[in-house]
PDB file of C-alpha atoms in Angstrom:
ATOM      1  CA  UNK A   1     107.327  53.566  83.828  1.00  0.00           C
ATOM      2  CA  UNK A   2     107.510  56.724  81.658  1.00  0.00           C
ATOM      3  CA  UNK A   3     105.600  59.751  83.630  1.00  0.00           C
ATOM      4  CA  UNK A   4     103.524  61.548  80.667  1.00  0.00           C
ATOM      5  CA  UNK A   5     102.605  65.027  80.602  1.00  0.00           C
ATOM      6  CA  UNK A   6     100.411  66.407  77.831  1.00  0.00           C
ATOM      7  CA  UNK A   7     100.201  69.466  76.275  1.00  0.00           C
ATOM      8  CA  UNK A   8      96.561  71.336  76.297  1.00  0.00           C
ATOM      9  CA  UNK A   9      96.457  71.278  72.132  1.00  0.00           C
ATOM     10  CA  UNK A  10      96.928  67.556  72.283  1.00  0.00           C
ATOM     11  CA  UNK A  11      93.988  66.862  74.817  1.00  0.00           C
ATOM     12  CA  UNK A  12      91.750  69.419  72.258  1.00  0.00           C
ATOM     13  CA  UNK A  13      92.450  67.272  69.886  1.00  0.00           C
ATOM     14  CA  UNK A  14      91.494  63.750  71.623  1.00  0.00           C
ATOM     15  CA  UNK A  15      88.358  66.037  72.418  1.00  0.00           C
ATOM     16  CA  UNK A  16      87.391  65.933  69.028  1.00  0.00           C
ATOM     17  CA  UNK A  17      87.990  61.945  68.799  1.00  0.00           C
ATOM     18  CA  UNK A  18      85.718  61.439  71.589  1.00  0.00           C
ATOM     19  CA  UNK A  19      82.922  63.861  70.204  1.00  0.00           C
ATOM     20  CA  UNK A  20      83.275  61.842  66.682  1.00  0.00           C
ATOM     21  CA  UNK A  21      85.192  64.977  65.102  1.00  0.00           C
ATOM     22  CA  UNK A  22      89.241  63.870  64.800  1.00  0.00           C
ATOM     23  CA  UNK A  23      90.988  62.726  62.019  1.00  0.00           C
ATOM     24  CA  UNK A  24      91.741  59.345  61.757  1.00  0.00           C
ATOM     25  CA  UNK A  25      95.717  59.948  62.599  1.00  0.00           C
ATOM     26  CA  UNK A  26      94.841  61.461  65.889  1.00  0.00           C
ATOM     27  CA  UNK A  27      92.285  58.832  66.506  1.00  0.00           C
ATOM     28  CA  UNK A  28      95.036  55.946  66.112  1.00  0.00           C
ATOM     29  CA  UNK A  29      97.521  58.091  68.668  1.00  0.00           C
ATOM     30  CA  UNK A  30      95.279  58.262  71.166  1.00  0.00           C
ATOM     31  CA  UNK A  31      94.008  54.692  71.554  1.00  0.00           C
ATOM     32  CA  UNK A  32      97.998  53.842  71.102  1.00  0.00           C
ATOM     33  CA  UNK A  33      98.586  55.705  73.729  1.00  0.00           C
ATOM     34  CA  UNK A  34      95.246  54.613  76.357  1.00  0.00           C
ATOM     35  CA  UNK A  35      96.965  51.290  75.155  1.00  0.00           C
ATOM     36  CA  UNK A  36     100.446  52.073  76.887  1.00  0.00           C
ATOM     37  CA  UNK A  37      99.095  53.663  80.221  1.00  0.00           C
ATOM     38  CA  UNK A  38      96.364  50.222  80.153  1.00  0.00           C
ATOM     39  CA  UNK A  39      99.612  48.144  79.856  1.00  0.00           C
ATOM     40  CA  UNK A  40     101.499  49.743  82.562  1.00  0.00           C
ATOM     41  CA  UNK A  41     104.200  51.491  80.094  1.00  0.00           C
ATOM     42  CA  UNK A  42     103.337  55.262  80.886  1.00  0.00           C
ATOM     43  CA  UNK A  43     101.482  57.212  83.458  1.00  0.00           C
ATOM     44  CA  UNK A  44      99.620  59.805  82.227  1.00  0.00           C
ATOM     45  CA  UNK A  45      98.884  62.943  84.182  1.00  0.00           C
ATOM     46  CA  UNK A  46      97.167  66.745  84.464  1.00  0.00           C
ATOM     47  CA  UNK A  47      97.844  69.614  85.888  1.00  0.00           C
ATOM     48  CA  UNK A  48      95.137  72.861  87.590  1.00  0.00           C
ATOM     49  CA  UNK A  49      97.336  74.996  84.589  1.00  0.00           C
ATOM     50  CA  UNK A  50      96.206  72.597  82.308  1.00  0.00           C
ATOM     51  CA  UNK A  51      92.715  72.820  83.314  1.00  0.00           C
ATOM     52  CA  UNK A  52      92.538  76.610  83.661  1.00  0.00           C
ATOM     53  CA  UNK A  53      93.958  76.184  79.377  1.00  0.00           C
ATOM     54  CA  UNK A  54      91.672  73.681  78.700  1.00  0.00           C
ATOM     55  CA  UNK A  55      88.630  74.635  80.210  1.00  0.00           C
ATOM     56  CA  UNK A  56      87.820  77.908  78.979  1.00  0.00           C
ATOM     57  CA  UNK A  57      84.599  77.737  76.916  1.00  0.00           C
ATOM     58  CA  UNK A  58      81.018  79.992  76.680  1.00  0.00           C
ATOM     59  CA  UNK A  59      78.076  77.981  76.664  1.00  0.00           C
ATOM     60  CA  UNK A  60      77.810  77.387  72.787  1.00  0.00           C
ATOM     61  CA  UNK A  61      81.431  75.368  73.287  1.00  0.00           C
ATOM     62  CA  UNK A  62      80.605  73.423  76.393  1.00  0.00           C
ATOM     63  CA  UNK A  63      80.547  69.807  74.755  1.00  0.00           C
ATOM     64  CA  UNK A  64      83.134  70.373  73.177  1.00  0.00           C
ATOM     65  CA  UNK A  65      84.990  71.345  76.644  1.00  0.00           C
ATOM     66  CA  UNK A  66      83.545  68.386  78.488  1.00  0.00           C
ATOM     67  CA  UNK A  67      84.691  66.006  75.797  1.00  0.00           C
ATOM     68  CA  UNK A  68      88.464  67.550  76.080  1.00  0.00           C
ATOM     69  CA  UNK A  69      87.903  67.085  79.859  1.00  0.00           C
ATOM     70  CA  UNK A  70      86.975  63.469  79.474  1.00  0.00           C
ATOM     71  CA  UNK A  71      89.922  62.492  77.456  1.00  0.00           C
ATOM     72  CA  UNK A  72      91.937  63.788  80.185  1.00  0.00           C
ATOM     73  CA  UNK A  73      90.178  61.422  82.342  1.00  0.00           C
ATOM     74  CA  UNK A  74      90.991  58.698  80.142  1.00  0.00           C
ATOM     75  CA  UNK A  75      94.607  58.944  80.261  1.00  0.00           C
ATOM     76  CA  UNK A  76      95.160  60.435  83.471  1.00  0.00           C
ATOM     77  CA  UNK A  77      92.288  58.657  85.711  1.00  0.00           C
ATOM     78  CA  UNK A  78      93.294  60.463  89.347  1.00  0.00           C
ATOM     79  CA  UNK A  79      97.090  61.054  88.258  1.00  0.00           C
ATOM     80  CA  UNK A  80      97.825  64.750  88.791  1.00  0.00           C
ATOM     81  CA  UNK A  81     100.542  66.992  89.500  1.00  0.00           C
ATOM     82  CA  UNK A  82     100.068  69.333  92.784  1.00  0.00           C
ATOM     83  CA  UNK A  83      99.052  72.526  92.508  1.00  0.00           C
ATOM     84  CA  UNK A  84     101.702  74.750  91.571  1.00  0.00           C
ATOM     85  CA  UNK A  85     102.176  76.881  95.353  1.00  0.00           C
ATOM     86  CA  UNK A  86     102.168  72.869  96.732  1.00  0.00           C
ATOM     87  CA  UNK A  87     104.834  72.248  94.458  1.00  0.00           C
ATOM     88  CA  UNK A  88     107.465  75.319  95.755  1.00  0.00           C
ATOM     89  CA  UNK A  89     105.877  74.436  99.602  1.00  0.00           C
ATOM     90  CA  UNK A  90     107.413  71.157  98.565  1.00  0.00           C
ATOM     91  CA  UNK A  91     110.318  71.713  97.453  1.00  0.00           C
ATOM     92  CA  UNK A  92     111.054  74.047 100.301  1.00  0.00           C
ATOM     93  CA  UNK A  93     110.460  71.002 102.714  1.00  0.00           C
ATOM     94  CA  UNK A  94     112.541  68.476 100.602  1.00  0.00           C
ATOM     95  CA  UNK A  95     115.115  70.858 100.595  1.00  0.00           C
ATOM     96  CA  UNK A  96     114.814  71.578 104.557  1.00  0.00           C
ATOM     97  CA  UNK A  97     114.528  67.766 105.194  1.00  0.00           C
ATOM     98  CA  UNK A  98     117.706  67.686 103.203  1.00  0.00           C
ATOM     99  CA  UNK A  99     119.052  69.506 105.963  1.00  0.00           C
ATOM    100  CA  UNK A 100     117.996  67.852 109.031  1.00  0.00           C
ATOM    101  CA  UNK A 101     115.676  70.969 109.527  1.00  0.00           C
ATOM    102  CA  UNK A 102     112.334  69.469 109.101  1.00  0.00           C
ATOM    103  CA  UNK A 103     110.997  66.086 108.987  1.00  0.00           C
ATOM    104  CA  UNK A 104     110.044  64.660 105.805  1.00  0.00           C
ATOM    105  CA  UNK A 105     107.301  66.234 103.932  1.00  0.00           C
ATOM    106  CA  UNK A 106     103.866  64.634 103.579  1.00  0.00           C
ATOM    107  CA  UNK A 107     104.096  64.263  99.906  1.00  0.00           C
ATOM    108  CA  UNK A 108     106.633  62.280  99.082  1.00  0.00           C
ATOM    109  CA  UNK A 109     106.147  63.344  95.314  1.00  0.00           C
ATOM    110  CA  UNK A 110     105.025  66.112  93.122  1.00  0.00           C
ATOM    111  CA  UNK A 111     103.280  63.466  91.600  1.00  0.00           C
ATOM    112  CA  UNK A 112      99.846  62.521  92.952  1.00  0.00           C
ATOM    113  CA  UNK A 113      97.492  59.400  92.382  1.00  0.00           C
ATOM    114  CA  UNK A 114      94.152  61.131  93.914  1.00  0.00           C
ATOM    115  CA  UNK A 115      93.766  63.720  91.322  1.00  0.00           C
ATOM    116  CA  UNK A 116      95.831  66.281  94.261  1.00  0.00           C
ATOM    117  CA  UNK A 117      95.890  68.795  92.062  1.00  0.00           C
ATOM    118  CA  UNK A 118      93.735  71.614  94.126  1.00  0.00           C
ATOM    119  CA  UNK A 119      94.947  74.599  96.207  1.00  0.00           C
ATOM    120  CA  UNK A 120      95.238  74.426 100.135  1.00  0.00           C
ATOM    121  CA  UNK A 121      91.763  76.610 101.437  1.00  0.00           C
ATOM    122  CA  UNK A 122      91.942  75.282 104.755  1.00  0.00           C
ATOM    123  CA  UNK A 123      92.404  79.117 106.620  1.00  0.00           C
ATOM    124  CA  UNK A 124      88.833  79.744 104.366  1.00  0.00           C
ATOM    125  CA  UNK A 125      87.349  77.156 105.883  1.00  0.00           C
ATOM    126  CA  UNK A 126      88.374  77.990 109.391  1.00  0.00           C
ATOM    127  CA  UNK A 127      87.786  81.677 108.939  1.00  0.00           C
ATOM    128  CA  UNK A 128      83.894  80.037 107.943  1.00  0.00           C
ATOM    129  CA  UNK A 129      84.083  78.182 111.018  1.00  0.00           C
ATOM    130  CA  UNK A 130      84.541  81.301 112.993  1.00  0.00           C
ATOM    131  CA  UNK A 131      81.987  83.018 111.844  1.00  0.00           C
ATOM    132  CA  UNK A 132      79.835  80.357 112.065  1.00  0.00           C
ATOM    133  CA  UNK A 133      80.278  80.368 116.026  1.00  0.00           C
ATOM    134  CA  UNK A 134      79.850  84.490 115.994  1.00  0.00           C
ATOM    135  CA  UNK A 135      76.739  83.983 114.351  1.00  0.00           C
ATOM    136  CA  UNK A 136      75.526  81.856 116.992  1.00  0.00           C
ATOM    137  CA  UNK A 137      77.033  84.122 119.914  1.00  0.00           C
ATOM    138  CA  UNK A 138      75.012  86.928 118.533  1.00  0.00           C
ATOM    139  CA  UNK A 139      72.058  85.148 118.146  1.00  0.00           C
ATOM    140  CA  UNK A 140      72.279  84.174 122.199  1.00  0.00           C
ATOM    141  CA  UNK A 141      73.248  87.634 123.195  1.00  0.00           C
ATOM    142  CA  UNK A 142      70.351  89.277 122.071  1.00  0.00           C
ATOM    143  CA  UNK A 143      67.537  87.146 123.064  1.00  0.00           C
ATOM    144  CA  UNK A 144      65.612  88.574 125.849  1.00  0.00           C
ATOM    145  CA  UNK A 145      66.853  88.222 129.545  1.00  0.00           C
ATOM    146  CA  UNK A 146      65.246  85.140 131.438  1.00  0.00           C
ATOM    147  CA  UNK A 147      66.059  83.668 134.546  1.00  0.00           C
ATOM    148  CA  UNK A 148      69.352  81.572 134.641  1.00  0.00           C
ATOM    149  CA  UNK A 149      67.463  78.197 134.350  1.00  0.00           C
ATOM    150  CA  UNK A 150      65.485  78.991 131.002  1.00  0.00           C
ATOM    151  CA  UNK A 151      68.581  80.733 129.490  1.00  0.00           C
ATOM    152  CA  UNK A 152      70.590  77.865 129.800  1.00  0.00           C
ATOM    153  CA  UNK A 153      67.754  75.303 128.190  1.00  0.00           C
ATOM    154  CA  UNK A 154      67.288  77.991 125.719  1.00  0.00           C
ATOM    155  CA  UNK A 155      71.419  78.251 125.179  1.00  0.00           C
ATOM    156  CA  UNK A 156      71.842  74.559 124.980  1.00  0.00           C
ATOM    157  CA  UNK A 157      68.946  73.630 122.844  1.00  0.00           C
ATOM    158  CA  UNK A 158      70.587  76.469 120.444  1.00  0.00           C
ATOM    159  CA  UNK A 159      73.835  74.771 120.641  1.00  0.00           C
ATOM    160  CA  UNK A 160      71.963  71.323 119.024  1.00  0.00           C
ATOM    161  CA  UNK A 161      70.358  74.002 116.624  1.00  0.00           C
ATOM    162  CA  UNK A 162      73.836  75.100 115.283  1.00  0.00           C
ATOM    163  CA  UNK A 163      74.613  72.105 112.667  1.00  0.00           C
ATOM    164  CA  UNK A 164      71.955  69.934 112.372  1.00  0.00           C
ATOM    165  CA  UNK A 165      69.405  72.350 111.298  1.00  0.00           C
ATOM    166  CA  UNK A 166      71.127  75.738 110.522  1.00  0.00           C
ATOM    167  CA  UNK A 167      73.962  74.177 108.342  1.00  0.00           C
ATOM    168  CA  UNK A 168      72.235  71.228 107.416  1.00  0.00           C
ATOM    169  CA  UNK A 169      69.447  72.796 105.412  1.00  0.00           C
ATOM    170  CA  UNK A 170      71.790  74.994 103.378  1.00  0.00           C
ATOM    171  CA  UNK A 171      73.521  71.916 102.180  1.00  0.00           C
ATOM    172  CA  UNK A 172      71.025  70.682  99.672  1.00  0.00           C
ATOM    173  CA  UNK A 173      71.548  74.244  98.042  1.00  0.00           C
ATOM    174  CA  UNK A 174      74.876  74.252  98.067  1.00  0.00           C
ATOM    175  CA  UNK A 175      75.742  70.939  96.621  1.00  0.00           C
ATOM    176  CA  UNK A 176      72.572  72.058  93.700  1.00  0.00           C
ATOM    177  CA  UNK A 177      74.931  75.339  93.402  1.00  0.00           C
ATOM    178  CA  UNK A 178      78.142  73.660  93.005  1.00  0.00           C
ATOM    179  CA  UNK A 179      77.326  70.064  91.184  1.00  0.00           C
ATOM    180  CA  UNK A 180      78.254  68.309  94.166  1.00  0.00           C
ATOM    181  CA  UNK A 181      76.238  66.052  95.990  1.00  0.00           C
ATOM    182  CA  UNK A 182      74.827  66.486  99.521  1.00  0.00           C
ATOM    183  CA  UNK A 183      76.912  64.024 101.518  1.00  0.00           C
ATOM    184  CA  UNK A 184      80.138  65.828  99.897  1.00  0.00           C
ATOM    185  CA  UNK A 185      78.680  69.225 101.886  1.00  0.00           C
ATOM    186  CA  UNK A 186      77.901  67.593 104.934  1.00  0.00           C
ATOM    187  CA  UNK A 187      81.331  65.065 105.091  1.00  0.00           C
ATOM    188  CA  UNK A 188      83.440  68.733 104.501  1.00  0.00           C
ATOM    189  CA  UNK A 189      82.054  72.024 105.444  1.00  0.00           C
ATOM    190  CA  UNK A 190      79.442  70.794 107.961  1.00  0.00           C
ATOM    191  CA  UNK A 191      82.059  68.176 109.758  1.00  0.00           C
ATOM    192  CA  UNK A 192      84.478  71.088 110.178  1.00  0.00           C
ATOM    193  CA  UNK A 193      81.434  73.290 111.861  1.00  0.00           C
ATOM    194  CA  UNK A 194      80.684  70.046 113.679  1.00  0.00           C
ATOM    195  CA  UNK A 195      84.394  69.854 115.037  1.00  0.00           C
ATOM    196  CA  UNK A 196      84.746  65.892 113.418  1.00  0.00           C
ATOM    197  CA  UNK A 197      87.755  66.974 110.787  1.00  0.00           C
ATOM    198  CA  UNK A 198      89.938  69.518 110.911  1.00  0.00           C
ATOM    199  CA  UNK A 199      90.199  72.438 108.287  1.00  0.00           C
ATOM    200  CA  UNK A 200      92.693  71.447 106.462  1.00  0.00           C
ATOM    201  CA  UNK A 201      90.907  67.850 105.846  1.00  0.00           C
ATOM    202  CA  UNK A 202      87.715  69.516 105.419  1.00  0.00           C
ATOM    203  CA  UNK A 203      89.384  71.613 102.266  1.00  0.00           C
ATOM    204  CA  UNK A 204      90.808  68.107 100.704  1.00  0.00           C
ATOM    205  CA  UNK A 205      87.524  66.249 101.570  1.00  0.00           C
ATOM    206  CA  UNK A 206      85.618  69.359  99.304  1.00  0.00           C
ATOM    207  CA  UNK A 207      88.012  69.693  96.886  1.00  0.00           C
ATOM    208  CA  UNK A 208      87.994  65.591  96.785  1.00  0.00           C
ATOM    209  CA  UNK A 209      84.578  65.412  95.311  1.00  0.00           C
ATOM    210  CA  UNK A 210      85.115  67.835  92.373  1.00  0.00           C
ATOM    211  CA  UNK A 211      88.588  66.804  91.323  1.00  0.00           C
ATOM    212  CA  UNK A 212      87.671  64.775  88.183  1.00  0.00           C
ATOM    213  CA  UNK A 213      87.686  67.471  85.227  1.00  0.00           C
ATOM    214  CA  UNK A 214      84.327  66.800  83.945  1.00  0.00           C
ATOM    215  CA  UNK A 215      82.827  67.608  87.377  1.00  0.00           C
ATOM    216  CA  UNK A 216      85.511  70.491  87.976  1.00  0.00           C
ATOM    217  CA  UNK A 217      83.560  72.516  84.288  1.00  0.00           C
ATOM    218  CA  UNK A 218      80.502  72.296  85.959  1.00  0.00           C
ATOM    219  CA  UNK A 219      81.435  73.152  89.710  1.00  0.00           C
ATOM    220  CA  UNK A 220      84.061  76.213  88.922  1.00  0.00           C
ATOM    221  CA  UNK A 221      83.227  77.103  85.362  1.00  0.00           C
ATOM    222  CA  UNK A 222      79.225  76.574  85.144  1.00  0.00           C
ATOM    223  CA  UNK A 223      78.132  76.428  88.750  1.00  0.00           C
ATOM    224  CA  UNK A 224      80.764  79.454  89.497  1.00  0.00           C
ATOM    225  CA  UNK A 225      80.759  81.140  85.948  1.00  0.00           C
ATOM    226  CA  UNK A 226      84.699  81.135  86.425  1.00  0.00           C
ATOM    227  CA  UNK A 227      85.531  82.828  89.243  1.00  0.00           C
ATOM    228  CA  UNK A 228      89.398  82.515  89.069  1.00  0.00           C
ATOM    229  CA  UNK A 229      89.797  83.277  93.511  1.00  0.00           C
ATOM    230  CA  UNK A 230      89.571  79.668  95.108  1.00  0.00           C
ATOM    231  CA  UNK A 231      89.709  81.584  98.688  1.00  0.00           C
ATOM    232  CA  UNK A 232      87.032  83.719  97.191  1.00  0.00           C
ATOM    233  CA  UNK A 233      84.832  80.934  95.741  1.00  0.00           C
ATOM    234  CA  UNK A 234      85.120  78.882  99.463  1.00  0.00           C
ATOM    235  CA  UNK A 235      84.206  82.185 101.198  1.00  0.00           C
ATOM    236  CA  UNK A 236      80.949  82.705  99.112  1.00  0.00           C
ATOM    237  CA  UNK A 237      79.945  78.806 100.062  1.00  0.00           C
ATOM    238  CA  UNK A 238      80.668  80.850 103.653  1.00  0.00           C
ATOM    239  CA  UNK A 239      78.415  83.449 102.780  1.00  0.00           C
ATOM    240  CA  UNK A 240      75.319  81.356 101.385  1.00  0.00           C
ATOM    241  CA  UNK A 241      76.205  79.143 105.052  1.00  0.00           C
ATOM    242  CA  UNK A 242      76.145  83.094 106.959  1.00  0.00           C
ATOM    243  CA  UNK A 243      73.036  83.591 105.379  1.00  0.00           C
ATOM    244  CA  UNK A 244      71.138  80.665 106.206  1.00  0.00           C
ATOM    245  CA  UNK A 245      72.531  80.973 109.834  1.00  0.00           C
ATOM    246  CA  UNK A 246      71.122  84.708 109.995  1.00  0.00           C
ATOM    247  CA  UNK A 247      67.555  83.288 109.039  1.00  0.00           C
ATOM    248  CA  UNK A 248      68.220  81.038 112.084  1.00  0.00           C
ATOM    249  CA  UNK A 249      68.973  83.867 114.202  1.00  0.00           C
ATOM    250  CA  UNK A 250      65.683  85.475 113.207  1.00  0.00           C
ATOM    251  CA  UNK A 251      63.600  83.104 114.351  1.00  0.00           C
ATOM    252  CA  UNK A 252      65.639  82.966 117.651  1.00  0.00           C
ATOM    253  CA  UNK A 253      65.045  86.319 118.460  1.00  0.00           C
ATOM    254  CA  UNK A 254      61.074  85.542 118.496  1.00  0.00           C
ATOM    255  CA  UNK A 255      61.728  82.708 120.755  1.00  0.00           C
ATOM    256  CA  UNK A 256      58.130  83.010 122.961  1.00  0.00           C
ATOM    257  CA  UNK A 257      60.604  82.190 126.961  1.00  0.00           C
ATOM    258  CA  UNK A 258      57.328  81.616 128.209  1.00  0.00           C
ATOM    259  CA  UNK A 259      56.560  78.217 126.610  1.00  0.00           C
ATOM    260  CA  UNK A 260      59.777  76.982 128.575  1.00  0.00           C
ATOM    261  CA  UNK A 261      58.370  77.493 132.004  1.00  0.00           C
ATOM    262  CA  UNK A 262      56.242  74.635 131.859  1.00  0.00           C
ATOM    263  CA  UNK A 263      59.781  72.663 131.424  1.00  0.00           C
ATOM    264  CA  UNK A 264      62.097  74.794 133.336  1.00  0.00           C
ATOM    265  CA  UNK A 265      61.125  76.148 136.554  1.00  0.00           C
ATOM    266  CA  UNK A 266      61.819  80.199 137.192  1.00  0.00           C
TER     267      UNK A 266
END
């Protein structure tokens, strides 16, 4: 099977055949050429470089971008090339492997079939689970001395707090802010907080759910107005978390101890 990779001007061009705007040549390519990948002759598949090309549009070209996007979901489907620092982390490891130095890599290709095409953000996401656990630390340290008893009811039942309200109830605004939906929030960022996943498959798990280029425009180009930083982009999902976990620290701090004596003896 042939492995097929596009140039940006040709998927512009299939753009236009999908929005009812190419020229009849280009038309007949293209369906020749969904033909071959249907038939098993050629793989088709994208690139992030390609998508940073193809996806650069103001808001009086956006159907025209989402119509190039979706004829790169057409040929490609989830066939993608790894993002470009994957690719030399890759090589390195072949090349170590090679050598009896290392064991062999995870990917066993630079060639991916689950659209694994997005950067590694797996320190963001641990550096967000960090704070996340300050946050909380803070919130305990200053509420007002009590005996031992009440503390710990009050430090335990702030412990439950943590996730399933504090992280919980910024994930509706999150997934609104990023074109995601809520369960691909709470499956990522708020199963790393909750300890289920690891970073690094809390980072694939996010990335995951906005792999497909049509949902990529609106997550990173509309949702994010372009914002070229990936570590940057993951650490203001951080910040909206921070915020919503400062909020929950304010209404900690006017935590009335008293009401706990009737369940906690002094």
């Amino acid at each position: 099977m042939l492995t097929v990779y596009l140039d940006t001007s040709d998927y512009s061009r299939f753009g236009d055949v999908l929005r009812g705007k190419g020229d009849p040549q280009t038309e007949v390519l293209f369906n020749k050429l969904l033909t071959l990948k249907e038939q098993g002759f050629a793989r088709f598949g994208y690139s992030m470089p390609l998508l940073g090309e193809l996806l650069q549009y103001d808001e009086t070209h956006a159907e025209t971008t989402i119509h190039k996007a979706e004829a790169v979901e057409k040929l490609c489907g989830k066939n993608a090339f790894i993002w470009p620092g994957r690719l030399i982390a890759w090589e390195l490891a072949i090349a170590a492997a090679a050598n009896g130095l290392l064991d062999e890599p995870y990917l066993k290709s630079a060639f991916s079939e689950n659209a694994y095409w997005f950067p590694n953000v797996e320190d963001a996401l641990d550096d967000l689970k960090g704070g996340f656990q300050r946050t909380l630390d803070e919130a305990l340290a200053e509420i007002t001395p009590v005996n031992r008893k009440q503390r710990r009811t009050i430090e335990a039942n702030v412990r439950r707090l943590n996730v399933s309200t504090m992280v919980n109830a910024s994930a509706p605004e999150l997934a609104d802010k990023y074109g995601l939906r809520v369960s691909d929030v709470q499956r990522s960022l708020v199963a790393v907080l909750e300890d289920k996943i690891s970073p690094a498959e809390g980072a694939t798990r996010l990335f995951s759910a906005m792999a497909k280029p049509t949902t990529f425009i609106r997550t990173y180009f509309v949702g994010y107005e372009g914002e070229k930083d990936f570590p940057s982009w993951i650490s203001d999902m951080g910040r909206k978390l921070q915020a919503s976990m400062l909020e929950g620290r304010e209404k900690l701090s006017r935590i009335d101890t008293s009401v706990l004596s009737s369940v906690v003896a002094p």
